[in-house]
Amino acid sequence: MNRLAIFDCDGTLVDSQINICRSVEQAFAAHRIAPPPRVAIRRIVGLSLIEAMAVLLPEAQADDHIRLAETYKHIFSTLRANGGLAEEPLFDGVAEALDVLEAEGWLLGVATGKSDRGLAHILATHGLSARFVTLQTADRHPSKPHPSMLEAAIAEAGAAPDTSVMIGDTSFDMAMARAAGTRAVGVAWGYHARDELTAAGAHAIAETAAHLAPCMEAA
């Protein structure tokens, strides 16, 4: 049975918080709503857009959350087309960590709240498009922590829950792993605190990307 390492994207592979925060702020401003503080925005990274807007504006109606999500997508796409997005760099050591895991026989996948288009752009930008055997996004699945993304990734890669590990920076990732019956490794360089990752079910916490491979064996 194949071993599968499934990565979150934002906050785990790449540091995308600046672009997400800017786009949320502009979406709220477009609807004449006071934007939430950036600390609150960073906490919703990883959720699908409609669910994220519901967390940021719980007093609003479902239709309002949908409209905010659509405005966010339009703003983000416009910023990208016009060169208005900041660079979304890989976190230090991530590329090398992928090399190590592949050399140890792990297949690689992604499960993210991004769209297909957004994920494809990120992977192409960093020359990673050919590294992952399965890509699961919010375009085809319920929001995290629903296990659908992991279930599809495992099936597509010919793996099993007990030979798969979810690697992410948020409690949503850890809860999704638990729901799917996989192991869960949290990363300390992302957007949720390590105590939240542990409380949500992380079997291990990687302090740096170089620490990922040992954590995979220990999880």
PDB file of C-alpha atoms in Angstrom:
ATOM      1  CA  MET A   1       0.000   0.000   0.000  1.00  0.00           C
ATOM      2  CA  ASN A   2       1.354   3.445  -0.930  1.00  0.00           C
ATOM      3  CA  ARG A   3       2.386   5.951   1.708  1.00  0.00           C
ATOM      4  CA  LEU A   4       0.830   9.361   1.099  1.00  0.00           C
ATOM      5  CA  ALA A   5       1.852  12.741   2.569  1.00  0.00           C
ATOM      6  CA  ILE A   6      -0.975  15.235   2.026  1.00  0.00           C
ATOM      7  CA  PHE A   7      -0.115  18.913   2.444  1.00  0.00           C
ATOM      8  CA  ASP A   8      -2.267  21.931   3.120  1.00  0.00           C
ATOM      9  CA  CYS A   9      -1.200  24.896   0.953  1.00  0.00           C
ATOM     10  CA  ASP A  10      -1.703  28.327   2.587  1.00  0.00           C
ATOM     11  CA  GLY A  11       0.283  28.503   5.813  1.00  0.00           C
ATOM     12  CA  THR A  12       1.972  25.157   5.223  1.00  0.00           C
ATOM     13  CA  LEU A  13       3.626  25.204   1.798  1.00  0.00           C
ATOM     14  CA  VAL A  14       3.423  28.952   1.098  1.00  0.00           C
ATOM     15  CA  ASP A  15       3.059  32.138   3.133  1.00  0.00           C
ATOM     16  CA  SER A  16      -0.029  33.717   1.580  1.00  0.00           C
ATOM     17  CA  GLN A  17      -1.426  35.690   4.493  1.00  0.00           C
ATOM     18  CA  ILE A  18      -0.758  39.150   3.044  1.00  0.00           C
ATOM     19  CA  ASN A  19      -2.780  38.514  -0.119  1.00  0.00           C
ATOM     20  CA  ILE A  20      -5.631  36.844   1.772  1.00  0.00           C
ATOM     21  CA  CYS A  21      -5.836  39.669   4.319  1.00  0.00           C
ATOM     22  CA  ARG A  22      -5.804  42.361   1.621  1.00  0.00           C
ATOM     23  CA  SER A  23      -8.489  40.633  -0.422  1.00  0.00           C
ATOM     24  CA  VAL A  24     -10.784  40.093   2.577  1.00  0.00           C
ATOM     25  CA  GLU A  25     -10.394  43.725   3.616  1.00  0.00           C
ATOM     26  CA  GLN A  26     -11.225  44.970   0.133  1.00  0.00           C
ATOM     27  CA  ALA A  27     -14.208  42.610  -0.163  1.00  0.00           C
ATOM     28  CA  PHE A  28     -15.678  43.885   3.091  1.00  0.00           C
ATOM     29  CA  ALA A  29     -15.037  47.495   2.075  1.00  0.00           C
ATOM     30  CA  ALA A  30     -16.799  46.881  -1.260  1.00  0.00           C
ATOM     31  CA  HIS A  31     -19.926  45.928   0.712  1.00  0.00           C
ATOM     32  CA  ARG A  32     -19.493  48.867   3.119  1.00  0.00           C
ATOM     33  CA  ILE A  33     -18.767  46.573   6.047  1.00  0.00           C
ATOM     34  CA  ALA A  34     -15.980  47.265   8.514  1.00  0.00           C
ATOM     35  CA  PRO A  35     -13.267  44.675   7.837  1.00  0.00           C
ATOM     36  CA  PRO A  36     -12.262  42.297  10.604  1.00  0.00           C
ATOM     37  CA  PRO A  37      -8.800  42.606  12.180  1.00  0.00           C
ATOM     38  CA  ARG A  38      -6.032  40.723  10.442  1.00  0.00           C
ATOM     39  CA  VAL A  39      -5.582  38.389  13.383  1.00  0.00           C
ATOM     40  CA  ALA A  40      -9.155  37.194  12.768  1.00  0.00           C
ATOM     41  CA  ILE A  41      -8.585  36.867   9.013  1.00  0.00           C
ATOM     42  CA  ARG A  42      -5.496  34.726   9.504  1.00  0.00           C
ATOM     43  CA  ARG A  43      -7.520  32.335  11.651  1.00  0.00           C
ATOM     44  CA  ILE A  44      -9.906  31.466   8.794  1.00  0.00           C
ATOM     45  CA  VAL A  45      -7.152  30.562   6.334  1.00  0.00           C
ATOM     46  CA  GLY A  46      -7.807  26.988   5.228  1.00  0.00           C
ATOM     47  CA  LEU A  47     -11.588  27.161   5.220  1.00  0.00           C
ATOM     48  CA  SER A  48     -13.525  27.369   1.973  1.00  0.00           C
ATOM     49  CA  LEU A  49     -14.565  30.920   1.147  1.00  0.00           C
ATOM     50  CA  ILE A  50     -18.240  30.863   2.116  1.00  0.00           C
ATOM     51  CA  GLU A  51     -17.493  29.146   5.414  1.00  0.00           C
ATOM     52  CA  ALA A  52     -14.682  31.642   6.056  1.00  0.00           C
ATOM     53  CA  MET A  53     -17.015  34.591   5.516  1.00  0.00           C
ATOM     54  CA  ALA A  54     -19.551  33.013   7.879  1.00  0.00           C
ATOM     55  CA  VAL A  55     -16.894  32.830  10.580  1.00  0.00           C
ATOM     56  CA  LEU A  56     -15.784  36.426   9.988  1.00  0.00           C
ATOM     57  CA  LEU A  57     -19.342  37.819   9.856  1.00  0.00           C
ATOM     58  CA  PRO A  58     -21.555  35.404  11.833  1.00  0.00           C
ATOM     59  CA  GLU A  59     -24.387  37.902  12.261  1.00  0.00           C
ATOM     60  CA  ALA A  60     -24.976  38.132   8.487  1.00  0.00           C
ATOM     61  CA  GLN A  61     -27.268  35.956   6.392  1.00  0.00           C
ATOM     62  CA  ALA A  62     -26.136  33.082   4.179  1.00  0.00           C
ATOM     63  CA  ASP A  63     -26.738  35.157   1.040  1.00  0.00           C
ATOM     64  CA  ASP A  64     -24.416  37.840   2.410  1.00  0.00           C
ATOM     65  CA  HIS A  65     -21.680  35.256   2.967  1.00  0.00           C
ATOM     66  CA  ILE A  66     -22.054  34.074  -0.623  1.00  0.00           C
ATOM     67  CA  ARG A  67     -21.854  37.634  -1.960  1.00  0.00           C
ATOM     68  CA  LEU A  68     -18.750  38.375   0.116  1.00  0.00           C
ATOM     69  CA  ALA A  69     -17.102  35.188  -1.116  1.00  0.00           C
ATOM     70  CA  GLU A  70     -17.835  36.074  -4.744  1.00  0.00           C
ATOM     71  CA  THR A  71     -16.477  39.593  -4.243  1.00  0.00           C
ATOM     72  CA  TYR A  72     -13.347  38.174  -2.635  1.00  0.00           C
ATOM     73  CA  LYS A  73     -12.757  35.869  -5.625  1.00  0.00           C
ATOM     74  CA  HIS A  74     -13.215  38.765  -8.061  1.00  0.00           C
ATOM     75  CA  ILE A  75     -10.831  41.008  -6.113  1.00  0.00           C
ATOM     76  CA  PHE A  76      -8.204  38.295  -5.756  1.00  0.00           C
ATOM     77  CA  SER A  77      -8.361  37.452  -9.473  1.00  0.00           C
ATOM     78  CA  THR A  78      -8.153  41.134 -10.428  1.00  0.00           C
ATOM     79  CA  LEU A  79      -5.147  41.699  -8.186  1.00  0.00           C
ATOM     80  CA  ARG A  80      -3.404  38.686  -9.707  1.00  0.00           C
ATOM     81  CA  ALA A  81      -4.163  39.793 -13.275  1.00  0.00           C
ATOM     82  CA  ASN A  82      -2.887  43.309 -12.591  1.00  0.00           C
ATOM     83  CA  GLY A  83       0.219  42.256 -10.713  1.00  0.00           C
ATOM     84  CA  GLY A  84      -1.159  43.588  -7.452  1.00  0.00           C
ATOM     85  CA  LEU A  85      -0.487  40.523  -5.319  1.00  0.00           C
ATOM     86  CA  ALA A  86       2.534  40.265  -3.067  1.00  0.00           C
ATOM     87  CA  GLU A  87       4.863  37.328  -3.575  1.00  0.00           C
ATOM     88  CA  GLU A  88       3.676  34.110  -1.902  1.00  0.00           C
ATOM     89  CA  PRO A  89       6.989  32.465  -1.015  1.00  0.00           C
ATOM     90  CA  LEU A  90       7.536  28.863  -0.042  1.00  0.00           C
ATOM     91  CA  PHE A  91       8.307  28.599   3.641  1.00  0.00           C
ATOM     92  CA  ASP A  92      11.970  27.982   4.406  1.00  0.00           C
ATOM     93  CA  GLY A  93      13.031  24.415   3.815  1.00  0.00           C
ATOM     94  CA  VAL A  94       9.771  23.220   2.246  1.00  0.00           C
ATOM     95  CA  ALA A  95      11.258  22.315  -1.143  1.00  0.00           C
ATOM     96  CA  GLU A  96      14.033  20.346   0.546  1.00  0.00           C
ATOM     97  CA  ALA A  97      11.512  18.584   2.809  1.00  0.00           C
ATOM     98  CA  LEU A  98       9.553  17.437  -0.254  1.00  0.00           C
ATOM     99  CA  ASP A  99      12.776  16.019  -1.703  1.00  0.00           C
ATOM    100  CA  VAL A 100      13.452  14.071   1.495  1.00  0.00           C
ATOM    101  CA  LEU A 101       9.940  12.641   1.698  1.00  0.00           C
ATOM    102  CA  GLU A 102       9.977  11.544  -1.950  1.00  0.00           C
ATOM    103  CA  ALA A 103      13.373   9.932  -1.451  1.00  0.00           C
ATOM    104  CA  GLU A 104      11.908   8.012   1.490  1.00  0.00           C
ATOM    105  CA  GLY A 105       9.138   6.658  -0.725  1.00  0.00           C
ATOM    106  CA  TRP A 106       6.252   8.970   0.132  1.00  0.00           C
ATOM    107  CA  LEU A 107       3.792  10.035  -2.549  1.00  0.00           C
ATOM    108  CA  LEU A 108       2.792  13.691  -2.213  1.00  0.00           C
ATOM    109  CA  GLY A 109      -0.647  15.308  -2.382  1.00  0.00           C
ATOM    110  CA  VAL A 110      -2.403  18.563  -1.558  1.00  0.00           C
ATOM    111  CA  ALA A 111      -5.721  19.212   0.209  1.00  0.00           C
ATOM    112  CA  THR A 112      -6.548  22.915   0.320  1.00  0.00           C
ATOM    113  CA  GLY A 113      -9.339  25.427   0.655  1.00  0.00           C
ATOM    114  CA  LYS A 114      -7.975  27.168  -2.450  1.00  0.00           C
ATOM    115  CA  SER A 115      -9.615  26.826  -5.857  1.00  0.00           C
ATOM    116  CA  ASP A 116      -8.208  24.624  -8.612  1.00  0.00           C
ATOM    117  CA  ARG A 117      -7.001  27.734 -10.411  1.00  0.00           C
ATOM    118  CA  GLY A 118      -5.381  29.223  -7.315  1.00  0.00           C
ATOM    119  CA  LEU A 119      -3.575  26.031  -6.421  1.00  0.00           C
ATOM    120  CA  ALA A 120      -2.382  25.485  -9.996  1.00  0.00           C
ATOM    121  CA  HIS A 121      -0.970  29.023 -10.040  1.00  0.00           C
ATOM    122  CA  ILE A 122       0.939  28.537  -6.790  1.00  0.00           C
ATOM    123  CA  LEU A 123       2.393  25.178  -7.791  1.00  0.00           C
ATOM    124  CA  ALA A 124       3.415  26.443 -11.231  1.00  0.00           C
ATOM    125  CA  THR A 125       5.019  29.556  -9.749  1.00  0.00           C
ATOM    126  CA  HIS A 126       7.258  27.440  -7.541  1.00  0.00           C
ATOM    127  CA  GLY A 127       7.917  24.670 -10.076  1.00  0.00           C
ATOM    128  CA  LEU A 128       6.026  22.092  -8.031  1.00  0.00           C
ATOM    129  CA  SER A 129       3.270  21.086 -10.450  1.00  0.00           C
ATOM    130  CA  ALA A 130       4.749  17.666 -11.185  1.00  0.00           C
ATOM    131  CA  ARG A 131       5.521  16.802  -7.562  1.00  0.00           C
ATOM    132  CA  PHE A 132       2.001  15.933  -6.384  1.00  0.00           C
ATOM    133  CA  VAL A 133       0.040  12.863  -7.451  1.00  0.00           C
ATOM    134  CA  THR A 134      -3.309  14.145  -6.158  1.00  0.00           C
ATOM    135  CA  LEU A 135      -4.705  17.675  -5.802  1.00  0.00           C
ATOM    136  CA  GLN A 136      -7.926  18.248  -3.849  1.00  0.00           C
ATOM    137  CA  THR A 137      -9.481  21.724  -3.618  1.00  0.00           C
ATOM    138  CA  ALA A 138     -12.569  23.586  -2.459  1.00  0.00           C
ATOM    139  CA  ASP A 139     -13.937  23.479  -6.019  1.00  0.00           C
ATOM    140  CA  ARG A 140     -14.854  19.810  -5.611  1.00  0.00           C
ATOM    141  CA  HIS A 141     -15.282  19.231  -1.881  1.00  0.00           C
ATOM    142  CA  PRO A 142     -16.985  20.513   1.263  1.00  0.00           C
ATOM    143  CA  SER A 143     -14.912  22.809   3.445  1.00  0.00           C
ATOM    144  CA  LYS A 144     -12.453  21.447   5.964  1.00  0.00           C
ATOM    145  CA  PRO A 145     -12.757  19.746   8.422  1.00  0.00           C
ATOM    146  CA  HIS A 146     -15.053  17.505   6.362  1.00  0.00           C
ATOM    147  CA  PRO A 147     -12.929  14.465   5.372  1.00  0.00           C
ATOM    148  CA  SER A 148     -13.950  14.427   1.673  1.00  0.00           C
ATOM    149  CA  MET A 149     -10.658  15.893   0.398  1.00  0.00           C
ATOM    150  CA  LEU A 150      -8.575  13.313   2.225  1.00  0.00           C
ATOM    151  CA  GLU A 151     -10.811  10.426   1.254  1.00  0.00           C
ATOM    152  CA  ALA A 152     -10.506  11.388  -2.423  1.00  0.00           C
ATOM    153  CA  ALA A 153      -6.736  11.913  -2.180  1.00  0.00           C
ATOM    154  CA  ILE A 154      -6.203   8.535  -0.539  1.00  0.00           C
ATOM    155  CA  ALA A 155      -8.292   6.738  -3.147  1.00  0.00           C
ATOM    156  CA  GLU A 156      -6.593   8.512  -6.058  1.00  0.00           C
ATOM    157  CA  ALA A 157      -3.100   7.726  -4.742  1.00  0.00           C
ATOM    158  CA  GLY A 158      -3.800   4.082  -3.979  1.00  0.00           C
ATOM    159  CA  ALA A 159      -3.077   4.617  -0.298  1.00  0.00           C
ATOM    160  CA  ALA A 160      -5.072   3.880   2.862  1.00  0.00           C
ATOM    161  CA  PRO A 161      -5.961   5.998   5.905  1.00  0.00           C
ATOM    162  CA  ASP A 162      -3.392   4.234   8.054  1.00  0.00           C
ATOM    163  CA  THR A 163      -0.630   4.823   5.486  1.00  0.00           C
ATOM    164  CA  SER A 164      -1.494   8.511   4.989  1.00  0.00           C
ATOM    165  CA  VAL A 165      -0.546  11.641   6.902  1.00  0.00           C
ATOM    166  CA  MET A 166      -2.164  15.087   6.722  1.00  0.00           C
ATOM    167  CA  ILE A 167       0.299  17.945   7.180  1.00  0.00           C
ATOM    168  CA  GLY A 168      -1.143  21.368   7.964  1.00  0.00           C
ATOM    169  CA  ASP A 169      -0.960  24.528  10.022  1.00  0.00           C
ATOM    170  CA  THR A 170      -4.536  24.836  11.289  1.00  0.00           C
ATOM    171  CA  SER A 171      -6.901  23.056  13.623  1.00  0.00           C
ATOM    172  CA  PHE A 172      -9.141  22.503  10.560  1.00  0.00           C
ATOM    173  CA  ASP A 173      -6.417  20.330   9.004  1.00  0.00           C
ATOM    174  CA  MET A 174      -5.955  18.295  12.171  1.00  0.00           C
ATOM    175  CA  ALA A 175      -9.709  17.770  12.615  1.00  0.00           C
ATOM    176  CA  MET A 176     -10.029  16.738   8.961  1.00  0.00           C
ATOM    177  CA  ALA A 177      -7.293  14.149   9.432  1.00  0.00           C
ATOM    178  CA  ARG A 178      -9.005  12.738  12.491  1.00  0.00           C
ATOM    179  CA  ALA A 179     -12.319  12.565  10.635  1.00  0.00           C
ATOM    180  CA  ALA A 180     -10.670  10.677   7.764  1.00  0.00           C
ATOM    181  CA  GLY A 181      -8.788   8.295  10.043  1.00  0.00           C
ATOM    182  CA  THR A 182      -5.327   9.454   8.963  1.00  0.00           C
ATOM    183  CA  ARG A 183      -2.435  10.593  11.067  1.00  0.00           C
ATOM    184  CA  ALA A 184      -2.012  14.341  11.552  1.00  0.00           C
ATOM    185  CA  VAL A 185       1.198  16.399  11.665  1.00  0.00           C
ATOM    186  CA  GLY A 186       0.935  20.072  12.534  1.00  0.00           C
ATOM    187  CA  VAL A 187       3.484  22.670  11.448  1.00  0.00           C
ATOM    188  CA  ALA A 188       4.623  25.377  13.833  1.00  0.00           C
ATOM    189  CA  TRP A 189       5.302  28.007  11.141  1.00  0.00           C
ATOM    190  CA  GLY A 190       1.678  28.588  10.053  1.00  0.00           C
ATOM    191  CA  TYR A 191      -1.388  30.482  11.220  1.00  0.00           C
ATOM    192  CA  HIS A 192      -2.679  28.527  14.253  1.00  0.00           C
ATOM    193  CA  ALA A 193      -0.809  28.094  17.528  1.00  0.00           C
ATOM    194  CA  ARG A 194       0.752  24.741  18.353  1.00  0.00           C
ATOM    195  CA  ASP A 195      -1.523  24.208  21.387  1.00  0.00           C
ATOM    196  CA  GLU A 196      -4.542  24.539  19.069  1.00  0.00           C
ATOM    197  CA  LEU A 197      -3.054  21.960  16.707  1.00  0.00           C
ATOM    198  CA  THR A 198      -2.493  19.542  19.569  1.00  0.00           C
ATOM    199  CA  ALA A 199      -5.993  20.107  20.940  1.00  0.00           C
ATOM    200  CA  ALA A 200      -7.464  19.444  17.477  1.00  0.00           C
ATOM    201  CA  GLY A 201      -5.726  16.072  17.235  1.00  0.00           C
ATOM    202  CA  ALA A 202      -2.170  16.529  15.938  1.00  0.00           C
ATOM    203  CA  HIS A 203      -0.078  13.433  16.568  1.00  0.00           C
ATOM    204  CA  ALA A 204       3.142  15.456  16.206  1.00  0.00           C
ATOM    205  CA  ILE A 205       4.247  19.050  15.589  1.00  0.00           C
ATOM    206  CA  ALA A 206       7.077  19.873  13.166  1.00  0.00           C
ATOM    207  CA  GLU A 207       8.996  22.901  14.398  1.00  0.00           C
ATOM    208  CA  THR A 208      10.722  23.383  11.023  1.00  0.00           C
ATOM    209  CA  ALA A 209      10.416  21.880   7.567  1.00  0.00           C
ATOM    210  CA  ALA A 210      13.578  19.871   8.240  1.00  0.00           C
ATOM    211  CA  HIS A 211      11.724  18.264  11.152  1.00  0.00           C
ATOM    212  CA  LEU A 212       8.884  17.001   8.948  1.00  0.00           C
ATOM    213  CA  ALA A 213      10.350  13.638   7.939  1.00  0.00           C
ATOM    214  CA  PRO A 214      11.065  12.516  11.535  1.00  0.00           C
ATOM    215  CA  CYS A 215       7.555  13.654  12.541  1.00  0.00           C
ATOM    216  CA  MET A 216       6.025  11.558   9.776  1.00  0.00           C
ATOM    217  CA  GLU A 217       7.561   8.435  11.257  1.00  0.00           C
ATOM    218  CA  ALA A 218       6.633   9.413  14.810  1.00  0.00           C
ATOM    219  CA  ALA A 219       3.028  10.434  14.126  1.00  0.00           C
TER     220      ALA A 219
END
